[in-house]
XYZ file of C-alpha atoms in Angstrom:
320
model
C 128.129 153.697 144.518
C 130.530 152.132 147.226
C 128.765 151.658 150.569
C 130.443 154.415 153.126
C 129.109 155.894 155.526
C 127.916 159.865 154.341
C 130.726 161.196 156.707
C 133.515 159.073 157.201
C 136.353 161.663 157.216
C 135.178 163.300 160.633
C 137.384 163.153 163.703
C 136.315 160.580 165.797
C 137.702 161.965 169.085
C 138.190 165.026 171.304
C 141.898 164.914 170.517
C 141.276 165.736 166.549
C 142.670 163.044 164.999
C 140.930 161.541 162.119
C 139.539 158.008 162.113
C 141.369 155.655 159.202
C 139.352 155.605 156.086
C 141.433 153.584 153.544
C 142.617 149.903 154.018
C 145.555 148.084 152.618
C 145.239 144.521 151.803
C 148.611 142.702 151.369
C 147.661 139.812 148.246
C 151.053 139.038 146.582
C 151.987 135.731 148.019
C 152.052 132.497 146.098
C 150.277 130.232 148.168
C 152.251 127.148 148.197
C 150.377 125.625 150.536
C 147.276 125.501 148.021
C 149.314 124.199 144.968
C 148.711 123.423 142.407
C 144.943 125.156 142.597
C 146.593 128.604 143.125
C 148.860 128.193 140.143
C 146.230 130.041 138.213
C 143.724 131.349 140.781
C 144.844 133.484 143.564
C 144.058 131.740 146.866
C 142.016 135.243 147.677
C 139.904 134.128 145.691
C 138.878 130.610 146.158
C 135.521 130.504 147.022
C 133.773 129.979 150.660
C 130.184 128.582 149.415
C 129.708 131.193 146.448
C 131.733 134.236 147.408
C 135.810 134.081 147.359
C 137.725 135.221 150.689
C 138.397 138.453 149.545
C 135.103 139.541 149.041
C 134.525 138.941 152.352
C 137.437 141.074 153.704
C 136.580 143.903 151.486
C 133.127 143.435 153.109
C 134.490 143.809 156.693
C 136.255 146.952 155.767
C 133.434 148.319 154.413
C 131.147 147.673 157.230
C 133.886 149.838 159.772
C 133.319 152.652 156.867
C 136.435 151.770 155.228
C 135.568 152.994 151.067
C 138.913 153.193 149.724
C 141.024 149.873 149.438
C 144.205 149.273 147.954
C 145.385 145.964 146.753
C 149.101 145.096 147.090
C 149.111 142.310 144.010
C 151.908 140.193 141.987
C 152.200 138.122 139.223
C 149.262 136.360 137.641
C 146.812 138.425 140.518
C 144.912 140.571 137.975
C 141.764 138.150 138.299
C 141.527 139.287 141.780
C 140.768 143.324 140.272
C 138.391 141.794 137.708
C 136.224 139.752 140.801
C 135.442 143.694 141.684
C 134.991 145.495 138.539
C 131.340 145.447 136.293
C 130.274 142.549 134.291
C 127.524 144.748 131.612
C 127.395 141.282 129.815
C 126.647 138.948 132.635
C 124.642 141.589 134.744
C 122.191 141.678 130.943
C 122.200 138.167 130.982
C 120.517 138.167 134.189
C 118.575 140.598 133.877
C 116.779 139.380 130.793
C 116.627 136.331 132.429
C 114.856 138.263 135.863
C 117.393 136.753 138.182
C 117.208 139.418 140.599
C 118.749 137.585 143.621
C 121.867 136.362 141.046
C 122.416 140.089 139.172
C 122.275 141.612 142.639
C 124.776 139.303 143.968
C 126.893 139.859 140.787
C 126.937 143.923 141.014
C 127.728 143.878 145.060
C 131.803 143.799 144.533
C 131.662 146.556 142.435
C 129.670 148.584 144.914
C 131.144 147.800 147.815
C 134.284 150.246 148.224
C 136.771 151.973 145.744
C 139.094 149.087 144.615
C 142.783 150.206 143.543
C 146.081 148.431 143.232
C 149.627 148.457 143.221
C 152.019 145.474 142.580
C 154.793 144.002 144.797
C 157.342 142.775 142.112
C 159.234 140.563 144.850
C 157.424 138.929 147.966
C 159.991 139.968 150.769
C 157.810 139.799 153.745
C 154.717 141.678 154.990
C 156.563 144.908 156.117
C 158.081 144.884 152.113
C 154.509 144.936 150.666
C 153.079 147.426 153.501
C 155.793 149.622 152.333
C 154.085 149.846 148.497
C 151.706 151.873 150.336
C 152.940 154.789 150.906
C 152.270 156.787 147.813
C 148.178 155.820 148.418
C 148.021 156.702 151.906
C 150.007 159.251 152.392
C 150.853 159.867 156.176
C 147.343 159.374 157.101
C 146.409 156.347 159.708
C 145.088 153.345 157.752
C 144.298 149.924 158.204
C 145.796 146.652 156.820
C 143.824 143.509 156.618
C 145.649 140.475 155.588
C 144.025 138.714 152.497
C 143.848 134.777 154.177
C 140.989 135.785 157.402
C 138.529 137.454 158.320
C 136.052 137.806 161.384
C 132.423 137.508 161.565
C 130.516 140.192 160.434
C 128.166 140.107 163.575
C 131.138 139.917 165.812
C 133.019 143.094 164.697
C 136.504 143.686 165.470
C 137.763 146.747 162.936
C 135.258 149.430 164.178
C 137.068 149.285 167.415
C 140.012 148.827 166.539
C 139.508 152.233 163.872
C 137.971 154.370 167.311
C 141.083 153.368 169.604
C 143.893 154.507 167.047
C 141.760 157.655 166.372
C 142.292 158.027 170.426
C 146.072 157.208 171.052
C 146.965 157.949 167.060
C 149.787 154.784 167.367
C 149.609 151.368 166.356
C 147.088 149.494 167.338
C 146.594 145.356 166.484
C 144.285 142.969 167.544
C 145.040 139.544 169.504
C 143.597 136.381 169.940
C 144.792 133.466 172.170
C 146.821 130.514 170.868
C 147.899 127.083 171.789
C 151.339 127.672 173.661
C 152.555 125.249 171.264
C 151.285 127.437 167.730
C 153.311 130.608 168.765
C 155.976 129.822 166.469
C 153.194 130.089 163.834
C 152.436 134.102 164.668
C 153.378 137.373 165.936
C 153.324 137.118 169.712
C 153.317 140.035 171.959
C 154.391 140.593 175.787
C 151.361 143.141 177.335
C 150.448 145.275 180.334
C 147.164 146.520 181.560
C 145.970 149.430 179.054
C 145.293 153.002 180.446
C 141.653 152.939 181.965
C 140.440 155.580 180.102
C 140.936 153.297 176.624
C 138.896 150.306 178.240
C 135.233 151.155 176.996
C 136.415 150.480 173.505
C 136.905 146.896 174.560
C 139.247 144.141 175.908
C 142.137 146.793 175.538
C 145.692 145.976 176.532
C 149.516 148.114 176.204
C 151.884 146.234 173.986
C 155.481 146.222 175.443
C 157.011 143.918 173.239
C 156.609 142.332 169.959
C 158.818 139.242 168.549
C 157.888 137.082 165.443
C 157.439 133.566 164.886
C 158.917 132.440 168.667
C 160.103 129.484 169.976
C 157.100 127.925 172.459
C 159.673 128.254 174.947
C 160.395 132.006 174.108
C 157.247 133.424 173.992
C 156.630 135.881 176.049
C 152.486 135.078 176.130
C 150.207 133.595 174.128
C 148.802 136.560 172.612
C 149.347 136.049 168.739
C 148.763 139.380 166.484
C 145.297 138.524 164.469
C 146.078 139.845 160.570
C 144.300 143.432 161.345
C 146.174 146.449 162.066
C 145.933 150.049 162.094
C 148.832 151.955 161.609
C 149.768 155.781 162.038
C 151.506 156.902 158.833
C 155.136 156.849 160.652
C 155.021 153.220 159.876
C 156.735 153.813 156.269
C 159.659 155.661 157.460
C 160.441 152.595 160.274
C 159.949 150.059 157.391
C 162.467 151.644 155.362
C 164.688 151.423 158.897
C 163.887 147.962 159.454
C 166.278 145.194 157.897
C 165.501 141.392 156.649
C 164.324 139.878 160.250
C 162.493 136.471 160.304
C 162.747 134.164 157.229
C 165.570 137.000 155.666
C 162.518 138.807 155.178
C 161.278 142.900 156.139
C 159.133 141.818 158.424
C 155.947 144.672 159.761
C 156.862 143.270 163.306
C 160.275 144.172 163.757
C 159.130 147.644 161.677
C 156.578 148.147 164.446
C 158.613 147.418 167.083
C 160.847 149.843 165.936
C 158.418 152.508 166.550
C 157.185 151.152 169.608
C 160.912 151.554 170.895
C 161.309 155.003 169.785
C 157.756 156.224 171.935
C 154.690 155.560 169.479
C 151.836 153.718 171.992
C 151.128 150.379 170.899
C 147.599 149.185 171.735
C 145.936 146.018 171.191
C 142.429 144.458 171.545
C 141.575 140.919 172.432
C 139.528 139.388 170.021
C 136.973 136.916 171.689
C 134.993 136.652 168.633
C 134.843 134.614 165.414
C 137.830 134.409 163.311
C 138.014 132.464 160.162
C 141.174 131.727 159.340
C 142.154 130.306 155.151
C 145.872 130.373 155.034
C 145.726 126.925 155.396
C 143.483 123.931 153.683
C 142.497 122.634 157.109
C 141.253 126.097 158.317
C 139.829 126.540 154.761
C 137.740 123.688 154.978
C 136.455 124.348 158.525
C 135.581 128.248 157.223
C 134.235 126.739 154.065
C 132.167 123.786 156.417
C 131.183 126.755 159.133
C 129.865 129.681 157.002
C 127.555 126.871 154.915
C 126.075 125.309 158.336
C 125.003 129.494 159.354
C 123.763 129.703 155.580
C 119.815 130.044 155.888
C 119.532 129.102 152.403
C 121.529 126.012 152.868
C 122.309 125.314 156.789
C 119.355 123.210 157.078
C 119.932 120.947 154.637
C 123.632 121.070 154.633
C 123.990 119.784 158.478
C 121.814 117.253 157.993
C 123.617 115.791 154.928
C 127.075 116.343 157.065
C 125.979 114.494 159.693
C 124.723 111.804 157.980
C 128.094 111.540 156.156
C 130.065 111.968 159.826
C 128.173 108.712 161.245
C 128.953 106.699 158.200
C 131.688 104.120 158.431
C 134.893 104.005 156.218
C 133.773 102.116 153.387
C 130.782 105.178 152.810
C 127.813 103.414 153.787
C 125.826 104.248 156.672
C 126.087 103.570 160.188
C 124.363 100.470 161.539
């Protein structure tokens, strides 16, 4: 049984809209930059301590009451549909064994929210595999969480961001501040004050103007889009609209903006909490190196060895 709440469907708001109940995760890329490990393992799932990033975005969905998740996959991704289906074999193994802890750990993907997929033949940017969607969702809001972060689970972000689109039924993203420097890494946004009434669902702000990947020197703030969104079903029409942009590809920026030109409110909340982010090996490492310190089965002993290791000199021996 996946873990939803018992009435997710119910309008959120006095306006009538419904709150989003399905999510899209985008999980087609190649992953270059984790060659050649993700030539036969999907970087979703490499692990962090003994469950793979995915899980853990699947798990953040589901905690906002999110049941229904569709995978956008490629090539060589099927692995990632097996990590949430049953494993009678394994889960007997276990149990004859009486490995509670292990067999309940092992049955938790499959119970966690309904998994489907759908495959991107070509990767031609994030607005290209958002587009897949369409046939799932329908013209129903929904979120997309990209497959490479994910936030702490006692620092939720997607709950809020689900009750503010359910208000203005637009777009609404989520921001976190960057290094001038790193905006040609992200999506970076030019913002206004939001309308008061939209405050109490947190650090709210009006989006004006999106542009992708900028120059430092072009940016219009430091505001860089955080890989959540919720999206008002008008989102596959302006895709289809929306030609090859940054890197010759479709990207879900310019598709966005697109709306956001033609009248849709665009709404974003600033994310002061805990992001991990894995699209790289360095922030991989320091998610991996994180999330094992907070472990309460390991943390203790983990620090301690990791300090010891940080005071020892070059050649591996300990500090004098």
């Amino acid at each position: 049984m996946s873990e939803q709440p018992a009435n997710p469907s119910t309008a959120s708001t006095s306006t009538g809209r419904r709150r989003a109940v399905k999510a899209v995760i985008p999980a087609a890329g190649l992953a270059t930059r984790f060659l050649p490990a993700t030539k036969a393992v999907p970087k979703e799932l490499l692990p962090v301590v003994d469950r793979p990033v995915l899980q853990y975005i699947v798990e953040e969905a589901t905690q906002a009451g999110i049941g229904d998740v569709l995978l956008i996959t490629g090539r060589g991704k099927t692995s990632m549909v097996d990590h949430f289906d049953r494993r009678p074999d394994l889960e007997a193994r276990l149990e004859e064994k009486g490995d509670a802890e292990r067999l309940a750990a092992v049955r938790r993907p499959s119970e966690l929210a309904e998994i489907y997929t759908c495959r991107q033949p070509e990767q031609l940017g994030l607005g290209h595999a958002v587009g897949y969607a369409e046939s799932h969702v329908g013209d129903q809001p929904f979120a997309v969480l990209l497959g490479d972060e994910f936030v702490k689970p006692s620092e939720p972000l997607l709950p809020a961001m689900l009750e503010l689109q359910a208000r203005t039924g637009g777009i609404v993203l989520a921001f976190f501040e960057v290094d001038p420097a790193e905006t040609k890494r992200y999506g970076i946004a030019s913002v206004e004050p939001a309308e008061p009434e939209l405050t109490d669902v947190g650090e709210v702000v009006r989006v004006t103007g999106m542009v992708e990947k900028p120059k430092p020197e072009e940016a219009p703030s430091n505001l860089a889009v955080l890989g959540r969104y919720v999206l008002p079903g008008t989102i596959f029409d302006a895709i289809r609209r929306t030609g090859p942009g940054s890197g010759g590809e479709i990207q879900l920026t310019d598709a966005m903006e697109l709306l956001r030109s033609e009248g849709t409110p665009v709404h974003a909340i600033v994310y002061r909490g805990t992001r991990y982010d894995t699209g790289m090996p360095l922030g991989y490492l320091q998610t991996v190196v994180q999330i094992a310190s907070e472990r309460e089965d390991l943390g203790d002993e983990f620090r301690k060895w990791l300090g010891e290791f940080v005071a020892s000199d070059a050649s591996g021996g300990p500090s004098t």
